[in-house]
Amino acid sequence: MGKIPLVGKGEINPEDMGFTLMHEHLRVFSEAVRFQWPHLYNEEEEFRNAVNEVKNAMKRGVKTIVDPTVMGLGRDIKFMEKIVKETGINLIAGTGIYIYVDLPFYFLGRSVNEIADLFIHDIKVGIQNTKNKAAFIKIAADEPGITPDVEKVIRAAAIAHKETKVPIITHSNAHNNTGMEQQRILMEEGVDPGKILVGHLGDTDNLEYIKKIADKGSYVGLDRYGLDLFLPIEKRNETLLKLIREGYSDRLMISQDYCCTIDWGTAKPEYKPKLAPKWNMTLIFDDVIPYLKKNGISEEIINKIFVENPRRFFS
């Protein structure tokens, strides 16, 4: 890629991204439910939630947010535009499909290339009949593993990447090898490992697993800070510090995977105090960066993780 397309703001050069959060969601919802029962949702409240979180992040020095909300998570480019207009944030949107098992019925009998064409359309033409173009591809795999449809999406992402050169961000399950399998399939299809960010590897403190992925040249997403139900912050910080001290700072991406609003049943507001009490879009400034500095990690290394690595990934 040359310049990076932004939502509602044209393009920027990678070197102008500044301090970047690589994995945050302005809003996540179940698309079919929202279409059928819109009375369940409050767009004004969702807008306020997103604006407040983004403004808080910007006050702490964040210049760019990468939002990997794609089909299956409720991508809405017009909503994203409204947040950008209200806050002025540099927002990078993507294309892709987020599934754990099966594709929607629309894709029955449709080929990998036809899926890839949809991704390419978002990247070259625009998202949801707008001029906002996708700057990366998002794919997912979780507890069920690499199902046939999940693999179909991964291979479609590889085809679209080779046509457009945009990088790929994944959702993986850190405990069942899906991250390594995503990397293997993408590389098998000819994707440069340096254009792959394997997400949610920070959900484990299994250093050997994380390092195997990094050693093949991909970026490592320690990007769920605050989601204590998967791994407490203290263990995440210990893992991060060990990776830095072992020379992996140029492979790390840190974020929070924060969802300003999410409608998943497992994310009901009453559950948050117990499962994710500190989860927000600025937790890294209150906990992670102070921890790194306390343990002797230099500003240069912190800058590498939050500024240089995102720039290199999108360059």
Coordinates of C-alpha atoms in Angstrom, one line a residue:
M1 CA 0.0 0.0 0.0
G2 CA 0.9 3.6 -0.4
K3 CA -1.5 5.9 1.4
I4 CA -4.0 4.5 3.9
P5 CA -7.7 5.2 3.4
L6 CA -9.5 6.7 6.4
V7 CA -13.2 6.8 7.2
G8 CA -14.6 10.2 6.3
K9 CA -11.2 11.8 5.9
G10 CA -9.5 10.8 2.6
E11 CA -6.1 9.2 3.0
I12 CA -2.9 9.5 5.1
N13 CA 0.6 8.3 4.8
P14 CA 1.6 5.5 7.1
E15 CA 4.1 7.7 8.8
D16 CA 1.3 10.1 9.9
M17 CA -0.6 7.4 11.8
G18 CA 1.0 8.4 15.1
F19 CA 0.1 6.5 18.3
T20 CA -2.3 3.7 17.1
L21 CA -4.7 1.4 18.8
M22 CA -4.8 -1.6 16.5
H23 CA -7.9 -3.4 17.6
E24 CA -10.9 -1.5 18.9
H25 CA -14.6 -1.6 18.1
L26 CA -16.9 1.4 18.0
R27 CA -19.9 -0.9 18.1
V28 CA -20.6 -4.6 17.8
F29 CA -24.1 -6.1 17.2
S30 CA -25.8 -9.1 15.8
E31 CA -26.9 -8.0 12.4
A32 CA -29.9 -10.3 11.9
V33 CA -31.3 -9.4 15.3
R34 CA -30.9 -5.7 14.7
F35 CA -32.6 -5.9 11.3
Q36 CA -35.6 -7.9 12.7
W37 CA -36.1 -6.2 16.1
P38 CA -34.7 -2.7 15.9
H39 CA -36.6 -1.7 19.0
L40 CA -33.9 -3.5 21.0
Y41 CA -31.3 -0.9 20.1
N42 CA -30.6 2.7 21.0
E43 CA -28.4 4.4 18.3
E44 CA -28.1 7.6 20.3
E45 CA -26.7 5.8 23.3
E46 CA -24.4 3.8 21.1
F47 CA -23.2 7.0 19.4
R48 CA -22.5 8.6 22.8
N49 CA -20.6 5.6 24.1
A50 CA -18.3 5.6 21.0
V51 CA -17.7 9.3 21.1
N52 CA -16.9 9.3 24.8
E53 CA -14.4 6.4 24.5
V54 CA -12.7 7.8 21.4
K55 CA -12.4 11.3 22.9
N56 CA -10.9 9.8 26.0
A57 CA -8.3 7.9 23.9
M58 CA -7.5 11.0 22.0
K59 CA -6.9 13.0 25.2
R60 CA -4.2 10.4 26.1
G61 CA -2.5 10.8 22.7
V62 CA -4.1 8.3 20.4
K63 CA -4.1 9.6 16.8
T64 CA -5.4 6.5 14.9
I65 CA -7.8 3.7 15.7
V66 CA -8.1 0.5 13.6
D67 CA -11.7 -0.9 13.8
P68 CA -11.9 -4.5 12.7
T69 CA -15.7 -4.6 12.7
V70 CA -16.7 -6.5 9.6
M71 CA -19.6 -8.7 8.4
G72 CA -20.8 -10.8 11.3
L73 CA -20.0 -8.0 13.9
G74 CA -22.3 -5.3 12.6
R75 CA -20.0 -3.1 10.4
D76 CA -21.8 0.1 9.7
I77 CA -19.7 2.6 7.7
K78 CA -22.2 5.5 8.1
F79 CA -22.0 5.1 11.9
M80 CA -18.2 5.2 11.7
E81 CA -18.4 8.3 9.6
K82 CA -20.5 10.0 12.3
I83 CA -17.9 9.2 15.0
V84 CA -15.1 10.6 12.9
K85 CA -17.1 13.8 12.2
E86 CA -17.8 14.3 15.9
T87 CA -14.2 13.5 17.2
G88 CA -11.7 14.0 14.3
I89 CA -10.1 10.6 15.0
N90 CA -8.2 8.9 12.2
L91 CA -10.3 5.7 11.8
I92 CA -9.2 2.8 9.6
A93 CA -11.9 0.4 8.5
G94 CA -11.6 -3.1 7.1
T95 CA -13.4 -5.7 5.1
G96 CA -13.9 -9.4 5.8
I97 CA -16.2 -12.0 7.3
Y98 CA -16.3 -12.9 11.0
I99 CA -17.7 -16.4 11.6
Y100 CA -16.8 -19.3 13.8
V101 CA -18.5 -22.2 12.0
D102 CA -20.8 -21.6 8.9
L103 CA -21.2 -18.9 6.3
P104 CA -24.7 -17.5 5.7
F105 CA -26.9 -19.3 3.2
Y106 CA -26.0 -16.7 0.5
F107 CA -22.6 -18.3 0.2
L108 CA -23.9 -21.9 -0.4
G109 CA -22.5 -22.9 -3.7
R110 CA -20.5 -19.7 -4.1
S111 CA -16.8 -20.0 -4.6
V112 CA -13.8 -18.7 -2.7
N113 CA -13.1 -16.3 -5.5
E114 CA -16.6 -14.9 -5.3
I115 CA -16.0 -14.2 -1.6
A116 CA -12.6 -12.6 -2.4
D117 CA -14.3 -10.4 -5.0
L118 CA -16.5 -8.9 -2.2
F119 CA -13.4 -8.0 -0.2
I120 CA -11.7 -6.5 -3.2
H121 CA -14.8 -4.4 -4.0
D122 CA -14.6 -2.9 -0.4
I123 CA -10.9 -2.2 -0.9
K124 CA -11.0 -0.8 -4.4
V125 CA -14.5 0.7 -4.8
G126 CA -15.8 1.4 -1.3
I127 CA -17.8 0.0 1.6
Q128 CA -21.6 -0.2 1.7
N129 CA -22.1 2.1 -1.3
T130 CA -19.8 4.8 0.1
K131 CA -16.4 6.1 -1.0
N132 CA -14.9 4.9 2.2
K133 CA -12.4 2.1 1.3
A134 CA -11.2 -0.8 3.4
A135 CA -7.5 -0.8 4.4
F136 CA -7.2 -4.4 5.7
I137 CA -9.0 -7.7 5.7
K138 CA -10.4 -9.3 8.9
I139 CA -10.9 -13.1 9.4
A140 CA -11.8 -15.2 12.4
A141 CA -11.5 -18.7 13.9
D142 CA -12.4 -19.7 17.4
E143 CA -13.3 -22.7 19.6
P144 CA -14.7 -24.8 16.7
G145 CA -11.3 -24.6 14.9
I146 CA -10.8 -24.3 11.2
T147 CA -14.1 -25.4 9.8
P148 CA -14.6 -25.7 6.0
D149 CA -16.3 -22.3 5.8
V150 CA -13.8 -20.7 8.0
E151 CA -11.0 -22.0 5.8
K152 CA -12.9 -20.7 2.8
V153 CA -12.9 -17.2 4.2
I154 CA -9.2 -17.5 5.1
R155 CA -8.3 -18.5 1.5
A156 CA -10.5 -15.7 0.1
A157 CA -8.7 -13.2 2.3
A158 CA -5.4 -14.4 0.8
I159 CA -6.7 -14.0 -2.8
A160 CA -7.9 -10.5 -2.0
H161 CA -4.6 -9.6 -0.3
K162 CA -2.5 -10.7 -3.3
E163 CA -4.7 -8.6 -5.5
T164 CA -4.7 -5.5 -3.3
K165 CA -1.7 -5.8 -1.0
V166 CA -3.7 -4.8 2.1
P167 CA -2.7 -6.6 5.3
I168 CA -4.8 -9.2 7.2
I169 CA -5.9 -9.1 10.8
T170 CA -7.2 -12.2 12.5
H171 CA -9.3 -13.2 15.4
S172 CA -7.9 -16.4 16.8
N173 CA -8.4 -18.6 19.9
A174 CA -5.1 -18.7 21.7
H175 CA -5.8 -22.1 23.2
N176 CA -6.5 -24.3 20.2
N177 CA -3.8 -23.5 17.6
T178 CA -6.1 -21.5 15.3
G179 CA -3.7 -18.6 15.1
M180 CA -0.9 -20.8 13.8
E181 CA -3.3 -22.5 11.4
Q182 CA -4.5 -19.2 10.1
Q183 CA -0.9 -18.2 9.5
R184 CA -0.1 -21.5 7.9
I185 CA -3.0 -21.4 5.4
L186 CA -2.4 -17.7 4.5
M187 CA 1.3 -18.4 3.9
E188 CA 0.4 -21.5 1.9
E189 CA -1.6 -19.2 -0.3
G190 CA 1.4 -16.9 -0.8
V191 CA 0.7 -14.2 1.8
D192 CA 3.8 -12.4 3.2
P193 CA 3.8 -13.3 6.9
G194 CA 4.8 -9.7 7.7
K195 CA 1.3 -8.7 6.4
I196 CA -0.4 -10.9 8.9
L197 CA -1.4 -9.8 12.4
V198 CA -2.6 -12.8 14.4
G199 CA -5.0 -11.5 17.0
H200 CA -5.8 -12.3 20.6
L201 CA -2.5 -14.2 21.3
G202 CA -2.4 -12.2 24.6
D203 CA -5.2 -14.5 25.9
T204 CA -2.5 -17.0 26.7
D205 CA 0.8 -16.9 28.6
N206 CA 2.2 -19.8 26.6
L207 CA 5.3 -18.0 25.3
E208 CA 6.4 -20.8 23.1
Y209 CA 3.1 -20.7 21.1
I210 CA 3.3 -16.9 20.7
K211 CA 7.0 -17.0 19.7
K212 CA 6.4 -19.7 17.1
I213 CA 4.0 -17.3 15.2
A214 CA 6.3 -14.3 15.7
D215 CA 9.4 -16.3 14.5
K216 CA 7.7 -16.9 11.2
G217 CA 7.5 -13.2 10.7
S218 CA 3.9 -12.3 11.6
Y219 CA 2.7 -9.7 14.1
V220 CA 1.4 -10.8 17.5
G221 CA -1.8 -9.3 18.8
L222 CA -1.7 -8.7 22.6
D223 CA -4.9 -6.9 22.0
R224 CA -7.5 -7.9 24.6
Y225 CA -6.3 -5.9 27.6
G226 CA -9.1 -5.7 30.1
L227 CA -10.8 -8.9 29.2
D228 CA -9.9 -10.6 32.5
L229 CA -12.3 -13.5 31.7
F230 CA -9.7 -14.8 29.2
L231 CA -6.5 -13.8 31.1
P232 CA -5.9 -11.3 33.9
I233 CA -4.1 -8.1 33.2
E234 CA -1.2 -9.1 35.5
K235 CA -0.5 -12.3 33.5
R236 CA -0.8 -10.3 30.2
N237 CA 1.7 -7.8 31.4
E238 CA 4.2 -10.5 32.5
T239 CA 3.9 -12.1 29.1
L240 CA 4.4 -8.8 27.3
L241 CA 7.5 -8.0 29.4
K242 CA 9.1 -11.4 28.7
L243 CA 8.5 -11.0 24.9
I244 CA 10.1 -7.6 24.9
R245 CA 13.1 -8.8 26.9
E246 CA 13.5 -11.7 24.5
G247 CA 13.7 -9.3 21.5
Y248 CA 10.1 -9.4 20.1
S249 CA 9.2 -5.8 20.5
D250 CA 9.2 -5.3 16.7
R251 CA 6.4 -8.0 16.3
L252 CA 4.0 -6.8 19.0
M253 CA 0.7 -5.0 18.7
I254 CA -1.1 -3.9 21.9
S255 CA -4.8 -3.0 22.1
Q256 CA -7.9 -3.7 24.1
D257 CA -10.5 -5.1 21.7
Y258 CA -12.8 -2.7 23.5
C259 CA -16.4 -2.7 22.3
C260 CA -18.0 0.7 23.0
T261 CA -21.3 -1.1 22.7
I262 CA -21.9 -4.8 22.3
D263 CA -25.1 -6.8 22.3
W264 CA -23.8 -10.3 22.8
G265 CA -25.6 -12.1 25.7
T266 CA -22.3 -12.9 27.3
A267 CA -21.5 -9.2 27.4
K268 CA -24.5 -8.0 29.3
P269 CA -23.7 -4.8 31.4
E270 CA -24.3 -6.6 34.7
Y271 CA -21.5 -9.1 33.8
K272 CA -18.8 -6.5 33.2
P273 CA -17.9 -5.7 36.9
K274 CA -17.0 -9.4 37.4
L275 CA -15.6 -10.4 34.0
A276 CA -14.0 -7.2 32.8
P277 CA -14.0 -4.5 35.5
K278 CA -11.2 -2.3 34.0
W279 CA -12.1 -2.8 30.3
N280 CA -12.1 0.4 28.3
M281 CA -10.3 2.1 25.5
T282 CA -7.7 3.8 27.7
L283 CA -6.7 0.9 30.0
I284 CA -3.2 0.6 28.4
F285 CA -2.4 4.2 29.6
D286 CA -3.4 3.5 33.1
D287 CA -1.9 0.0 33.5
V288 CA 0.2 -1.4 30.7
I289 CA 2.5 1.6 29.8
P290 CA 3.1 2.4 33.5
Y291 CA 4.0 -1.2 34.1
L292 CA 6.5 -1.2 31.2
K293 CA 8.1 1.9 32.4
K294 CA 8.3 0.7 36.0
N295 CA 10.1 -2.4 34.7
G296 CA 12.7 -0.4 32.7
I297 CA 11.2 -0.5 29.2
S298 CA 12.3 2.6 27.3
E299 CA 10.2 5.2 25.5
E300 CA 11.9 4.0 22.4
I301 CA 10.4 0.5 22.8
I302 CA 7.0 1.8 23.7
N303 CA 7.1 4.0 20.6
K304 CA 8.1 1.1 18.5
I305 CA 5.1 -0.9 19.6
F306 CA 2.4 1.8 19.3
V307 CA 3.8 3.9 16.5
E308 CA 6.4 2.1 14.4
N309 CA 4.8 -1.4 14.2
P310 CA 1.4 -0.2 13.0
R311 CA 3.1 2.1 10.5
R312 CA 5.2 -0.8 9.2
F313 CA 2.2 -3.1 9.0
F314 CA 0.2 -0.7 6.8
S315 CA 3.3 0.4 4.7

